Tab-separated table of C-alpha atoms and ligand atoms in Angstrom:
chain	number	residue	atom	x	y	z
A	1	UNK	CA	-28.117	-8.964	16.964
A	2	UNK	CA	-25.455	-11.147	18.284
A	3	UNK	CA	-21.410	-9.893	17.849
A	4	UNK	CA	-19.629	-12.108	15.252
A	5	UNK	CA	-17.075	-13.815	17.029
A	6	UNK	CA	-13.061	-13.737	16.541
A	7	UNK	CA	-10.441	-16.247	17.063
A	8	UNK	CA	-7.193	-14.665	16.732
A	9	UNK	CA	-6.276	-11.077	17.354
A	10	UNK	CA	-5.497	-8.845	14.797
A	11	UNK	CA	-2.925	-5.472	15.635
A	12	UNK	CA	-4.313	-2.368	15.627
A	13	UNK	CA	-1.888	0.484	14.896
A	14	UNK	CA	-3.654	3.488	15.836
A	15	UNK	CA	-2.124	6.952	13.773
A	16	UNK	CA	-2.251	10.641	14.155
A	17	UNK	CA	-4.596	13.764	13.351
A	18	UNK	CA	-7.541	13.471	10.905
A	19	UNK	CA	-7.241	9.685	10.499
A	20	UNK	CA	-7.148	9.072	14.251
A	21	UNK	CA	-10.476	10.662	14.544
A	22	UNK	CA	-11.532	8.601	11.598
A	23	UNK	CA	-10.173	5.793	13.335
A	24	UNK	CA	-12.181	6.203	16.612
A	25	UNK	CA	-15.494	6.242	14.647
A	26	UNK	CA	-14.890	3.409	12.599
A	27	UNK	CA	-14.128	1.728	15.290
A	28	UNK	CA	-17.455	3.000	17.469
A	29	UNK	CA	-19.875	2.841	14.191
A	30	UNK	CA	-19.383	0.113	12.330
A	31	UNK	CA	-16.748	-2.302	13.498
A	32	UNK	CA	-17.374	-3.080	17.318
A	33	UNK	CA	-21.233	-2.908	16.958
A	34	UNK	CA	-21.130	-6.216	14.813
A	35	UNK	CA	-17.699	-7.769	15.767
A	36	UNK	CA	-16.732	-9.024	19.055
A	37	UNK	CA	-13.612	-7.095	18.266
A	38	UNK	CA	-10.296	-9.526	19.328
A	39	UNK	CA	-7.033	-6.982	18.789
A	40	UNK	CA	-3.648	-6.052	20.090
A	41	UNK	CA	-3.676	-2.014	20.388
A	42	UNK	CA	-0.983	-0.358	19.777
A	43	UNK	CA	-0.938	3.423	20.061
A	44	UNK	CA	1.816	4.960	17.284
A	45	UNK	CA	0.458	8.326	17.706
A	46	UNK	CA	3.384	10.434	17.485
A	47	UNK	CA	3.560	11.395	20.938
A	48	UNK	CA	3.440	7.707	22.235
A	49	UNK	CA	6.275	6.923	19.756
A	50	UNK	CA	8.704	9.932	21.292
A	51	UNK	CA	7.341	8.842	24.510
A	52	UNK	CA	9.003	5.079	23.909
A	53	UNK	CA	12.400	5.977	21.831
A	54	UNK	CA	9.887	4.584	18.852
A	55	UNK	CA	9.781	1.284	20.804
A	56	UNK	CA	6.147	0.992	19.988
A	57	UNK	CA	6.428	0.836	16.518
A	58	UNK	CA	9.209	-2.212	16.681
A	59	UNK	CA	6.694	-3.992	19.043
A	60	UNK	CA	3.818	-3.601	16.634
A	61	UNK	CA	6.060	-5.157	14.166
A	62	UNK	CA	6.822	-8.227	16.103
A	63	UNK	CA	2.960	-8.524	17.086
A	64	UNK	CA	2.431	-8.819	13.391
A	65	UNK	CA	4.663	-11.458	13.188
A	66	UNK	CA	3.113	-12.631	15.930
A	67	UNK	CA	-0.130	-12.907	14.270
A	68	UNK	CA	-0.081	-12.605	10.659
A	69	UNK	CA	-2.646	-9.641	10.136
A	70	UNK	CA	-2.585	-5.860	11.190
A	71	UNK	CA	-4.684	-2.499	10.285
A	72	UNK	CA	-2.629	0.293	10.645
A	73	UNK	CA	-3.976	4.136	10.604
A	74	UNK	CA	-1.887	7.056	9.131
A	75	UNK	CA	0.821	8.524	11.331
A	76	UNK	CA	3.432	11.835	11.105
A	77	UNK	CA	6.540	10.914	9.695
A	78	UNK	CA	8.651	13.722	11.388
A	79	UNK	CA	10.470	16.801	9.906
A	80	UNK	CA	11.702	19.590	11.391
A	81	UNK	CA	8.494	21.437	11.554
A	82	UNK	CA	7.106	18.195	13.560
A	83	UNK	CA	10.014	18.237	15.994
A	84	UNK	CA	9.488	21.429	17.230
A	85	UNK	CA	5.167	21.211	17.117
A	86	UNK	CA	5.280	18.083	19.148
A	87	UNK	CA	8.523	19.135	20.952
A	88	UNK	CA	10.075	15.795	19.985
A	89	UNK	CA	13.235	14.147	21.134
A	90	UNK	CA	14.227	12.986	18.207
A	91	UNK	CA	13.203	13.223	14.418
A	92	UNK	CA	11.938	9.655	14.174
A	93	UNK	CA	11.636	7.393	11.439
A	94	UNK	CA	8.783	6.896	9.124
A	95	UNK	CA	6.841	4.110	10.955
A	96	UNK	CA	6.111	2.950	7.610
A	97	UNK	CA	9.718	2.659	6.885
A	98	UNK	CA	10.396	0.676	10.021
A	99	UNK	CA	7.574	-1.571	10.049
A	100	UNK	CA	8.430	-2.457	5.791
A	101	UNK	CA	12.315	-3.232	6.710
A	102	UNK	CA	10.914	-5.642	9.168
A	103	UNK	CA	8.340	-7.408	7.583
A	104	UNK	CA	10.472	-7.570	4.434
A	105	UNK	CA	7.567	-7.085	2.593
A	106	UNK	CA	5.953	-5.501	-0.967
A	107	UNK	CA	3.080	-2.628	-0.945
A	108	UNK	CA	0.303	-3.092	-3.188
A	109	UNK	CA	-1.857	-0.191	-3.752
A	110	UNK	CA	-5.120	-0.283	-5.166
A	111	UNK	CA	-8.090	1.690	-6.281
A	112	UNK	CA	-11.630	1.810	-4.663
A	113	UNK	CA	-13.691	1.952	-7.881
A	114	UNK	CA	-16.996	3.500	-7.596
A	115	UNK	CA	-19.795	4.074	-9.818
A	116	UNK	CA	-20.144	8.187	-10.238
A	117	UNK	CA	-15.996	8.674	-9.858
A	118	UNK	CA	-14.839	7.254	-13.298
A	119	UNK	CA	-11.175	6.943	-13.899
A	120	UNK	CA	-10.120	9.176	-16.456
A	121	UNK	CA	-9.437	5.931	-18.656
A	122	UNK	CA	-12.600	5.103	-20.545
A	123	UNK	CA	-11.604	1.190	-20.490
A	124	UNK	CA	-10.587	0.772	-16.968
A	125	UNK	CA	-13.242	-0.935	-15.176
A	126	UNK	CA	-12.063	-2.542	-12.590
A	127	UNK	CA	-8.763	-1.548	-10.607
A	128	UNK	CA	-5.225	-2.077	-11.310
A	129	UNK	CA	-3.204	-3.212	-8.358
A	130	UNK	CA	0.194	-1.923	-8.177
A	131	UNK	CA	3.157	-3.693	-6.498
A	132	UNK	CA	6.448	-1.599	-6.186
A	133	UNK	CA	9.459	-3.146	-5.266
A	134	UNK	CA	10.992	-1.029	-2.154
A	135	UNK	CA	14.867	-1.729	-2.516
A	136	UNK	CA	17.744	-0.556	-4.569
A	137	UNK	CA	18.369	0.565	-7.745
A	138	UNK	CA	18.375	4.361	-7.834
A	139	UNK	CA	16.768	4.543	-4.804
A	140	UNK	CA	20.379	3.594	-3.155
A	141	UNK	CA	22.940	4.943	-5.830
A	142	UNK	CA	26.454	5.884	-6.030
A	143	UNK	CA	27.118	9.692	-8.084
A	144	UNK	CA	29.768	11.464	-9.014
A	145	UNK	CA	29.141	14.963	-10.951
A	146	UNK	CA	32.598	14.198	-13.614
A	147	UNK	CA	34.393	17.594	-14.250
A	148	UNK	CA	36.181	16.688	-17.278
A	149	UNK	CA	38.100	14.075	-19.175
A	150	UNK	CA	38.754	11.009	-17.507
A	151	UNK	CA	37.743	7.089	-17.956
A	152	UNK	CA	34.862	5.757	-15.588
A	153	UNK	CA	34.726	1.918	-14.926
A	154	UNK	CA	32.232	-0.688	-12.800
A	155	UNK	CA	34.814	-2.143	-10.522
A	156	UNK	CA	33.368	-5.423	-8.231
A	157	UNK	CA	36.185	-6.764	-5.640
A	158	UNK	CA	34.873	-10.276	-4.586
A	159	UNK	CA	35.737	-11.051	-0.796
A	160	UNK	CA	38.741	-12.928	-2.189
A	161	UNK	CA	40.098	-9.937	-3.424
A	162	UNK	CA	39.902	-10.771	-7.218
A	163	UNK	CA	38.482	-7.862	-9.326
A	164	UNK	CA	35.859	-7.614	-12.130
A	165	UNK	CA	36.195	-4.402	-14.432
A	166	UNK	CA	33.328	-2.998	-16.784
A	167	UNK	CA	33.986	0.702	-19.151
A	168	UNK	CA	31.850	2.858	-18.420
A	169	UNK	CA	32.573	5.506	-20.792
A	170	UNK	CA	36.128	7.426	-22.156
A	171	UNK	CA	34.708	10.886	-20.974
A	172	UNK	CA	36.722	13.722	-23.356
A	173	UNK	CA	34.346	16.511	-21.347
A	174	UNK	CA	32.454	16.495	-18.197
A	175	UNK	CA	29.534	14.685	-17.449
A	176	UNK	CA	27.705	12.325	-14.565
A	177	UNK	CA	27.696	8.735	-13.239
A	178	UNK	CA	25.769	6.632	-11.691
A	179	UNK	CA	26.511	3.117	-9.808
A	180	UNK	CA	23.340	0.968	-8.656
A	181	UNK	CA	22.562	-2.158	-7.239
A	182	UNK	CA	19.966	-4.752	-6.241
A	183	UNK	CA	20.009	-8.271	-4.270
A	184	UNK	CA	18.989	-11.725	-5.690
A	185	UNK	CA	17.346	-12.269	-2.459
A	186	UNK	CA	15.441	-9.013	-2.276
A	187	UNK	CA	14.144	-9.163	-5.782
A	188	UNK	CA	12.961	-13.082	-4.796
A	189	UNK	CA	11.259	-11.291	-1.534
A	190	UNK	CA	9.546	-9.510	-4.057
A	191	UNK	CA	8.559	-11.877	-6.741
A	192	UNK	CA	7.469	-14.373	-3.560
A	193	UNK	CA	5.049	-11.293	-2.216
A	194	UNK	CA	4.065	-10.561	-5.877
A	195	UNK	CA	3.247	-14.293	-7.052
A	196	UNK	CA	1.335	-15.109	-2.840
A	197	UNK	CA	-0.770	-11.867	-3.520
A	198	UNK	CA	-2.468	-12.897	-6.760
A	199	UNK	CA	-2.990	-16.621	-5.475
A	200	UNK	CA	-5.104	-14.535	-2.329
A	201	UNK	CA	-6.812	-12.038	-4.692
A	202	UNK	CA	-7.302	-14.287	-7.691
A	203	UNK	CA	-6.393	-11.882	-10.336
A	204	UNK	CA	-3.740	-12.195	-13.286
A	205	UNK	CA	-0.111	-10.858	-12.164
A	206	UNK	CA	2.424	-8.491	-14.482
A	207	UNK	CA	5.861	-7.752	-14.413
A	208	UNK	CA	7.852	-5.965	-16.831
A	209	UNK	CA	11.621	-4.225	-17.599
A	210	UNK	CA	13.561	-3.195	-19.397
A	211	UNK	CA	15.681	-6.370	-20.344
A	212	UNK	CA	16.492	-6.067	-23.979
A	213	UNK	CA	18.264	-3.100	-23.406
A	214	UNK	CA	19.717	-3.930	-19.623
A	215	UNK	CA	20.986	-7.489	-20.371
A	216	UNK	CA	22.763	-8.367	-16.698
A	217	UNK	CA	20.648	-6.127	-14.380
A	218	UNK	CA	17.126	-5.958	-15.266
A	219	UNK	CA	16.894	-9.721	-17.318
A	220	UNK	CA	18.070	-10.660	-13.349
A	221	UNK	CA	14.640	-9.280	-12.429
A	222	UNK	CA	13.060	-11.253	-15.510
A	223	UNK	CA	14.762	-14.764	-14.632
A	224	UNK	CA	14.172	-14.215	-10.547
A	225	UNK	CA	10.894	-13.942	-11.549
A	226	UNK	CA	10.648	-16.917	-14.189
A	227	UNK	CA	12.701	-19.160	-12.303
A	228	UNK	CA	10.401	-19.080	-9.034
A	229	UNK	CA	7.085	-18.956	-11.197
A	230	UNK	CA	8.194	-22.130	-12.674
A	231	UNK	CA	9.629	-23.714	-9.539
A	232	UNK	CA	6.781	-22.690	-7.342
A	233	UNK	CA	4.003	-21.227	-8.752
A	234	UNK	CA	3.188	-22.682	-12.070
A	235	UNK	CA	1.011	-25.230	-10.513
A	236	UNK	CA	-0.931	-23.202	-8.214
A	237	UNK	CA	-1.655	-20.452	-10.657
A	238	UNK	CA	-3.089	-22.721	-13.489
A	239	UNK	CA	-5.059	-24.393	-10.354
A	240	UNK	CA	-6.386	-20.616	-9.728
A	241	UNK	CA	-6.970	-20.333	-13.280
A	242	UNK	CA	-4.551	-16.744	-13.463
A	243	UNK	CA	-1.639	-15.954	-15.104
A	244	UNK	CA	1.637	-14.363	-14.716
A	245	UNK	CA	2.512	-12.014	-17.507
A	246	UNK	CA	6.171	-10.890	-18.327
A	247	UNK	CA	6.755	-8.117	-21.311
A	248	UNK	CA	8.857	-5.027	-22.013
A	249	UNK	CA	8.245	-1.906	-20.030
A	250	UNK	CA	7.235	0.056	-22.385
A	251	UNK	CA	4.746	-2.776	-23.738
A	252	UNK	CA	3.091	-2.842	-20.087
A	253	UNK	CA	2.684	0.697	-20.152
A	254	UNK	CA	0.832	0.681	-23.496
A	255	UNK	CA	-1.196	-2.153	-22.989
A	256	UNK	CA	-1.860	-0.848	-19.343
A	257	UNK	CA	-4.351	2.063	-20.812
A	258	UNK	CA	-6.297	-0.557	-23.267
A	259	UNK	CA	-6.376	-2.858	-20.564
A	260	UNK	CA	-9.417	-3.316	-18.064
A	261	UNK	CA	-8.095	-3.842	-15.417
A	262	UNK	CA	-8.424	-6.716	-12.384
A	263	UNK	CA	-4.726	-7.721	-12.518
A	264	UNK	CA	-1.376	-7.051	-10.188
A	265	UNK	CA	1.286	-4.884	-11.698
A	266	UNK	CA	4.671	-5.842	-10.680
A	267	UNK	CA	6.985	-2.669	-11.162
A	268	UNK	CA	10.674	-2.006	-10.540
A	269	UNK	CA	11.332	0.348	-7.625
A	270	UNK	CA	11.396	3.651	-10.360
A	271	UNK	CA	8.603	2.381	-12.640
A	272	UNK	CA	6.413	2.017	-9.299
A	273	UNK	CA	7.244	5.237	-7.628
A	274	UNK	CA	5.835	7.270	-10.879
A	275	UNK	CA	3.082	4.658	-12.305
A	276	UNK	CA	1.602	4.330	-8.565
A	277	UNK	CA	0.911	8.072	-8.533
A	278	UNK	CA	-0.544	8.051	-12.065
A	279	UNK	CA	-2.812	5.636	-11.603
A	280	UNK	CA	-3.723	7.255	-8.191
A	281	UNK	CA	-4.572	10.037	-10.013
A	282	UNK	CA	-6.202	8.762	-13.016
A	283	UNK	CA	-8.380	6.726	-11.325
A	284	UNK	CA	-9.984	9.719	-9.300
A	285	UNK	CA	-8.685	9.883	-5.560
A	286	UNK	CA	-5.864	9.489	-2.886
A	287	UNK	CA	-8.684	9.060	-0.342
A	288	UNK	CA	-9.821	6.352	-2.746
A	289	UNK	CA	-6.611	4.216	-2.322
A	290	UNK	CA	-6.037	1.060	-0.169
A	291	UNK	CA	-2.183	0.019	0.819
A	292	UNK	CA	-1.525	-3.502	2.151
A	293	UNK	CA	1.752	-4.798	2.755
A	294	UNK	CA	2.505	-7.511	2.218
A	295	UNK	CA	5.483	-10.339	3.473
A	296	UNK	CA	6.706	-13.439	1.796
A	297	UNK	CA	6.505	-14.793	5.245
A	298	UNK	CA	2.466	-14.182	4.738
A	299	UNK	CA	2.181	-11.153	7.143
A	300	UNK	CA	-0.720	-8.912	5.713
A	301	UNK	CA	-0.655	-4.694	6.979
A	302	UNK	CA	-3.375	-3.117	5.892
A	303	UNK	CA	-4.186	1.221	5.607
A	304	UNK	CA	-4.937	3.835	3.438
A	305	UNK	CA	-2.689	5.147	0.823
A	306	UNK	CA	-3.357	8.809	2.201
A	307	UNK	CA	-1.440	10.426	4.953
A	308	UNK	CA	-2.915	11.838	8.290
A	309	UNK	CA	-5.271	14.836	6.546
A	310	UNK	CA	-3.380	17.428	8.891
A	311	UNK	CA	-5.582	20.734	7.018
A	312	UNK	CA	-9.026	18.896	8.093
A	313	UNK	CA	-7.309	18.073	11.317
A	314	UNK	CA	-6.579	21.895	12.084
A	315	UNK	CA	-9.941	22.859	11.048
A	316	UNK	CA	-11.200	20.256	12.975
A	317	UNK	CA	-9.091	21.563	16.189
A	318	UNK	CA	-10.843	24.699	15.531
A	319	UNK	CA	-14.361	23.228	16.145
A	320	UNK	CA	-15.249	23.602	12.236
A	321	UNK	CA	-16.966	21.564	10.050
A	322	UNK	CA	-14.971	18.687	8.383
A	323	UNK	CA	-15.765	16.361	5.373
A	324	UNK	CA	-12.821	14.069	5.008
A	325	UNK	CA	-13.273	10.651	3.242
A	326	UNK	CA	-13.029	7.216	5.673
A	327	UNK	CA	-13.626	5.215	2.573
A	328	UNK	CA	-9.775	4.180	2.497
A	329	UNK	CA	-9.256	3.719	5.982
A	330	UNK	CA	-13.065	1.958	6.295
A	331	UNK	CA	-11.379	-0.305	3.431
A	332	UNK	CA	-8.110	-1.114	5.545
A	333	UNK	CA	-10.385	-2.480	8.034
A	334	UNK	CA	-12.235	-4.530	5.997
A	335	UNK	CA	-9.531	-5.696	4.317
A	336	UNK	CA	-7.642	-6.848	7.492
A	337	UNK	CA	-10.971	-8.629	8.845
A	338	UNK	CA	-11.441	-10.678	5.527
A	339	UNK	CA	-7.769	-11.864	6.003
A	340	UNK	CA	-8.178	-12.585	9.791
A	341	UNK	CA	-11.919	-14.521	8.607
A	342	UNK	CA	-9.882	-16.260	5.978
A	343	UNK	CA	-7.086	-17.597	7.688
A	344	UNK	CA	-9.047	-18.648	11.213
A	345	UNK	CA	-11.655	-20.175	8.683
A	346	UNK	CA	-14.259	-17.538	9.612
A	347	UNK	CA	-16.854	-17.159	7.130
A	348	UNK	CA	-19.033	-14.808	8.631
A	349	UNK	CA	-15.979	-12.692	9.465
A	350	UNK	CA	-15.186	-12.347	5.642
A	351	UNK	CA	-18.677	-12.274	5.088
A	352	UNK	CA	-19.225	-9.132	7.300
A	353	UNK	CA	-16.342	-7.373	5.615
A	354	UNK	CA	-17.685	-7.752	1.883
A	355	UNK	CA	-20.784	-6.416	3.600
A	356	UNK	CA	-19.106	-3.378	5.340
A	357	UNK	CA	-16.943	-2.422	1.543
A	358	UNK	CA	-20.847	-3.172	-0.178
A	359	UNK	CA	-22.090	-0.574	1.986
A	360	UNK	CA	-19.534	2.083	1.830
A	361	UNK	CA	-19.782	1.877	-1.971
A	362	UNK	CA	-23.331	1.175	-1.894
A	363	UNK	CA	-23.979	5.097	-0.074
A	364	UNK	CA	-21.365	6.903	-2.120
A	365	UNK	CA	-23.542	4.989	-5.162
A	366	UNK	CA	-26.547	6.690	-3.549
A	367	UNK	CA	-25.405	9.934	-4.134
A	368	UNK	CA	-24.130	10.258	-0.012
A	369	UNK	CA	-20.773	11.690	-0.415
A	370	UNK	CA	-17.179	13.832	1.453
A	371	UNK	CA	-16.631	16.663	-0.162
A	372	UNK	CA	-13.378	15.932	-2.554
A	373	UNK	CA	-15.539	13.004	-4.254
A	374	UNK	CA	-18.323	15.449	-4.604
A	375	UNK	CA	-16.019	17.821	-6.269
A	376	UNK	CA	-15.640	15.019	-8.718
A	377	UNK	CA	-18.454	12.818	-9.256
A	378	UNK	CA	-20.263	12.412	-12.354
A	379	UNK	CA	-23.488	11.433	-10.082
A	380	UNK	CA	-26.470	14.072	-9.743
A	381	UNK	CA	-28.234	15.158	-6.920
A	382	UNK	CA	-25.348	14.195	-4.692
A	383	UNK	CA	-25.321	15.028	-0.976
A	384	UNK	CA	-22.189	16.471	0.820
A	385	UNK	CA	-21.873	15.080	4.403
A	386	UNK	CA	-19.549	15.318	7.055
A	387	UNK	CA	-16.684	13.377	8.277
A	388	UNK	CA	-19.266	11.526	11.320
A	389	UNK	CA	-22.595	11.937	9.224
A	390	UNK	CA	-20.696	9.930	6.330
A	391	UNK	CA	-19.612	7.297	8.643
A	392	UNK	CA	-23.324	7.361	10.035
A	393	UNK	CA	-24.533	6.828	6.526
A	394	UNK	CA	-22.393	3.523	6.095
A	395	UNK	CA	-23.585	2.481	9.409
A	396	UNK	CA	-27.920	2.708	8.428
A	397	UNK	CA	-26.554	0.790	5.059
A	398	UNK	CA	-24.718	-1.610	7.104
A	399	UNK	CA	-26.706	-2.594	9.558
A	400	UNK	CA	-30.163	-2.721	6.857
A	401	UNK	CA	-27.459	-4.943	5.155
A	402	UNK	CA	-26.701	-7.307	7.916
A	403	UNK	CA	-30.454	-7.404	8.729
B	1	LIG	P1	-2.303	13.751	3.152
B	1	LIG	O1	-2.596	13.540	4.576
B	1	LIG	O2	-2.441	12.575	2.270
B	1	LIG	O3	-3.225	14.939	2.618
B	1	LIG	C1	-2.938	15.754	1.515
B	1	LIG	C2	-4.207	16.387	0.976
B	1	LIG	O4	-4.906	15.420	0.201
B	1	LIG	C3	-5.174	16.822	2.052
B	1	LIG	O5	-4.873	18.098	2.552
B	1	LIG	C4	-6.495	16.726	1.326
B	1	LIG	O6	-6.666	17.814	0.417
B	1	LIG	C5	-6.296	15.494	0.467
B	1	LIG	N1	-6.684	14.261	1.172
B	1	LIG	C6	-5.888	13.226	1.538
B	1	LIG	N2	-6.579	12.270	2.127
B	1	LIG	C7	-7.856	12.695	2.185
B	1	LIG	C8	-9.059	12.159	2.703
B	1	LIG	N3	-9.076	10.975	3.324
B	1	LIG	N4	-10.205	12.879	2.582
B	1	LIG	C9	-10.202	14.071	1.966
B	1	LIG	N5	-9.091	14.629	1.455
B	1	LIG	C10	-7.940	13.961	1.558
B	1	LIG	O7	-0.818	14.282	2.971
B	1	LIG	P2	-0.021	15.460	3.732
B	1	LIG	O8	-0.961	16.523	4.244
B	1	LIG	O9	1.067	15.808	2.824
B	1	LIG	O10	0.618	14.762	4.972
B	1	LIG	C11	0.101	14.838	6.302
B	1	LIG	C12	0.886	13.890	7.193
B	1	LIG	O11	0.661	12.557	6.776
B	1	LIG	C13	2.392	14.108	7.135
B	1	LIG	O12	2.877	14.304	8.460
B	1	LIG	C14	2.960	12.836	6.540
B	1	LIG	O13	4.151	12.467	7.166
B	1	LIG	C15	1.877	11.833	6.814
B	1	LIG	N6	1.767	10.718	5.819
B	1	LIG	C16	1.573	9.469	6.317
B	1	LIG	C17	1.387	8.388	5.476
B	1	LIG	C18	1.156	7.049	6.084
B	1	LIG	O14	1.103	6.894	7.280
B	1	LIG	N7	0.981	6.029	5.287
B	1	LIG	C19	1.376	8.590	4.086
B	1	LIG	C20	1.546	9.896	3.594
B	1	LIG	C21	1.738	10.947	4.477
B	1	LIG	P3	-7.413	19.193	0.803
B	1	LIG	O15	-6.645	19.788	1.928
B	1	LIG	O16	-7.316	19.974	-0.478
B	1	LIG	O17	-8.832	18.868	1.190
B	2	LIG	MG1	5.878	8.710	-6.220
C-alpha cells in the first residue's frame, strides 16, 4: 500500500509519562504506516523544557503560527514535587498556559461518544462541544475580606485622570468584595474562535449569561457577540445552514439536559470551568475527551483533555501490565490530520482520519476495550486489553478499513 502523501507540515509536540508512550505507538501503529508523515518535532518533555529555559515550548508556538495546525501530547505542569523528581531549575509554566497566551485562542472540549459508554443523560446522543472563555472575570479579581462598617465603591480613573464612581454597598458590619474585569477585545477573540469553529464543524453555536441581572458587564458579552454575528457571520452561517443561539444562563443549562446534542456551547470563563467537568463526567470519561485550541487567527492545537496518566506511567516503569486508553490522544491526531487534509485540499488525508476515528470506535463497538471503559460499559462480553494490544486492535481495524 502506498503512504498518503502530505504537503505542509504539521507540529508535533511530544509530552511526558503515560501519554508519551502512547504517543510513540500511535505514531509506529497507525499513523506513519499509512501517512508519509510531514511534521516539525518538537520534544516538550519536561526534561527538554528545563534543558532550554522552556525555550522549546515558545518555539513550538511560533511553528504553529508558522503553519496553522499542531498535535500536542500531555506534558507535567510543574509543582514542587516535580521540581525536586526531575531536579528542575525552575518551576516552569504550564505549557498549556504558554502556548494559549500566544495563540490567543479558545479550547473546545468535546466528547468521544461511543456505543456501550452512554452518557448518563438519556437524550444526549451526540456530543456537546464546550468552548470556555480563558480570560478575566473571577479568574483575575480584586478582594478585600471588609472588617466592619465602611462604604465600598467601583472607582475607574480614565488616563486623563477624570474619575467614574459606582456604590457598592453602605456596609454597617463586615463582609467581602470583589472587583472583576474583562476586555472588549478578548471577549471578540472569543466570539471570533467561537463563531470560525462552528463554520469548520458545521454544528449550531450557544452562548448564554447572565444579562438581565448584570446589565453593563455580562449584556457586553451578549452585544460582542451579536454585534460580530451580525457584522460577520450572519451570512456564512445561514450559507452553512447553523445557527447561533443566545439565551439566559440558566435557560442554557435547562435546555442543555433535554437537548441532543451536536452544537458548540459558548460559556463565560466560570460557567465553563464547572459545566466542562460535568459534562466530562456525565458523558462517561476523561480519557474520552478531545481538546483543540483554537485561534481567531485560524491556528488549530489539537490533544487530549487528560493529563500525562503518571499512576499507569509508574506501573509501567515497574515493568507491569498497563491498560490506559489512546482513544483521546488517537483522536488529537486525527483531528489535526483532517485539518492539515482540509486546508492543503487533501482529501485522502481527511479521508484517512475519518477512517482512523471509524476504527477506534468501531473496536471499542466490538467489545475490544482499556480497562476504565470496561469498568463502565453497558456492552457484554467485552475484552480488556492492554495499552499496545489496544492500539494493535485499531491497527487490524484500520488497515481491513483502508483495504
Ligand atoms: P491525569 O493524567 O488526567 O490522570 C488522572 C487519572 O484519571 C488517572 O490516574 C487515571 O485514573 C485516569 N485517567 C486519565 N486519563 C486516562 C487514560 N487515558 N486512560 C485511563 N485512565 C485515565 O491527571 P493527573 O494524574 O492529575 O495528572 C498527571 C500529570 O498530567 C500532572 O503532572 C499534570 O500537570 C498533567 N496534566 C497535563 C494536562 C495537559 O497537558 N493538557 C492536563 C491535565 C494534567 P486511574 O489511576 O484510577 O486509572
Ligand atoms: Mg474545572
Amino acid at each position: 500500500m502506498s503512504r498518503i502523501k502530505m504537503k505542509t507540515p504539521l507540529v508535533e509536540m511530544d509530552g511526558d509519562e503515560m501519554t508519551r508512550i502512547i504517543w510513540r505507538m500511535i505514531k509506529d501503529d497507525l499513523i506513519c504506516p499509512f501517512v508519509d508523515l510531514r511534521s516539525e518535532y518538537f520534544d516538550l518533555g519536561l526534561e527538554m523544557r528545563d534543558e532550554t529555559g522552556d525555550q522549546v515550548t515558545v518555539d513550538s508556538a511560533e511553528a504553529t503560527k508558522r503553519y496553522g495546525v499542531a498535535v500536542k501530547c500531555a506534558t507535567i505542569t510543574p509543582n514542587a514535587a516535580r521540581v525536586e523528581e526531575y531536579g528542575l531549575r525552575q518551576m516552569w509554566k504550564s505549557p498549556n498556559g504558554t502556548i494559549r497566551a500566544m495563540l490567543d485562542g479558545t479550547v473546545f472540549r468535546a466528547p468521544i461518544v461511543v456505543k456501550g459508554v452512554e452518557p448518563v443523560v438519556r437524550s444526549w446522543k451526540r456530543p456537546i462541544t464546550i468552548a470556555r472563555h480563558a480570560y478575566g472575570d473571577v479568574y483575575k479579581n480584586a478582594e478585600i475580606r471588609v472588617p466592619g462598617a465602611g462604604r465600598a465603591e467601583l472607582v475607574f480613573t480614565s488616563a486623563d485622570g477624570s474619575e467614574t464612581r459606582e456604590p457598592i454597598h453602605e456596609f454597617t458590619g463586615a463582609g467581602v468584595i470583589q472587583g472583576i474585569h474583562n476586555l472588549d477585545s478578548s471577549i471578540e477573540s472569543f466570539a471570533r474562535s467561537c463563531f470560525e469553529y462552528a463554520l469548520s464543524t458545521r454544528q449550531d453555536l450557544w452562548f448564554a449569561t447572565k444579562d438581565t441581572i448584570s446589565k453593563t458587564y455580562d449584556h457586553r458579552f451578549k452585544d460582542v457577540f451579536a454585534e460580530l454575528y451580525d457584522k460577520e457571520y450572519r451570512g456564512r452561517f445561514e450559507a452553512a445552514g447553523i445557527k447561533y443561539f443566545y439565551t439566559l444562563i440558566d435557560d442554557a443549562v435547562a435546555r442543555v439536559m433535554k437537548a441532543e446534542g451536536g452544537f458548540i456551547w459558548a460559556c463565560k470563563n466560570y460557567d465553563g470551568d464547572v459545566m466542562s467537568d460535568m459534562l466530562s463526567s456525565a458523558f462517561g470519561s476523561l480519557a474520552m475527551m478531545t481538546s483543540v485550541l483554537v485561534s481567531p487567527h485560524g491556528y488549530f492545537e489539537y490533544e487530549a483533555a487528560h493529563g500525562t496518566v503518571q499512576r499507569h506511567y509508574y506501573k509501567h516503569l515497574r515493568g507491569e501490565r498497563t491498560s490506559t486508553n489512546s482513544v483521546a490522544t488517537i483522536f488529537a491526531w486525527s483531528g489535526a490530520l483532517r485539518k492539515r487534509g482540509e486546508l492543503d485540499s487533501l482529501p485522502h488525508l481527511a479521508n484517512f482520519a475519518d477512517r482512523l476515528e471509524e476504527a477506534t470506535v468501531s473496536t471499542i463497538e466490538g467489545g475490544q476495550m482499556t480497562g476504565d471503559l470496561a469498568r463502565i460499559t453497558t456492552l457484554e462480553n467485552v475484552t480488556t486489553l492492554d495499552t499496545e494490544d489496544f492500539i494493535h486492535a485499531v491497527a487490524e481495524r484500520l488497515r481491513a478499513l483502508l483495504a
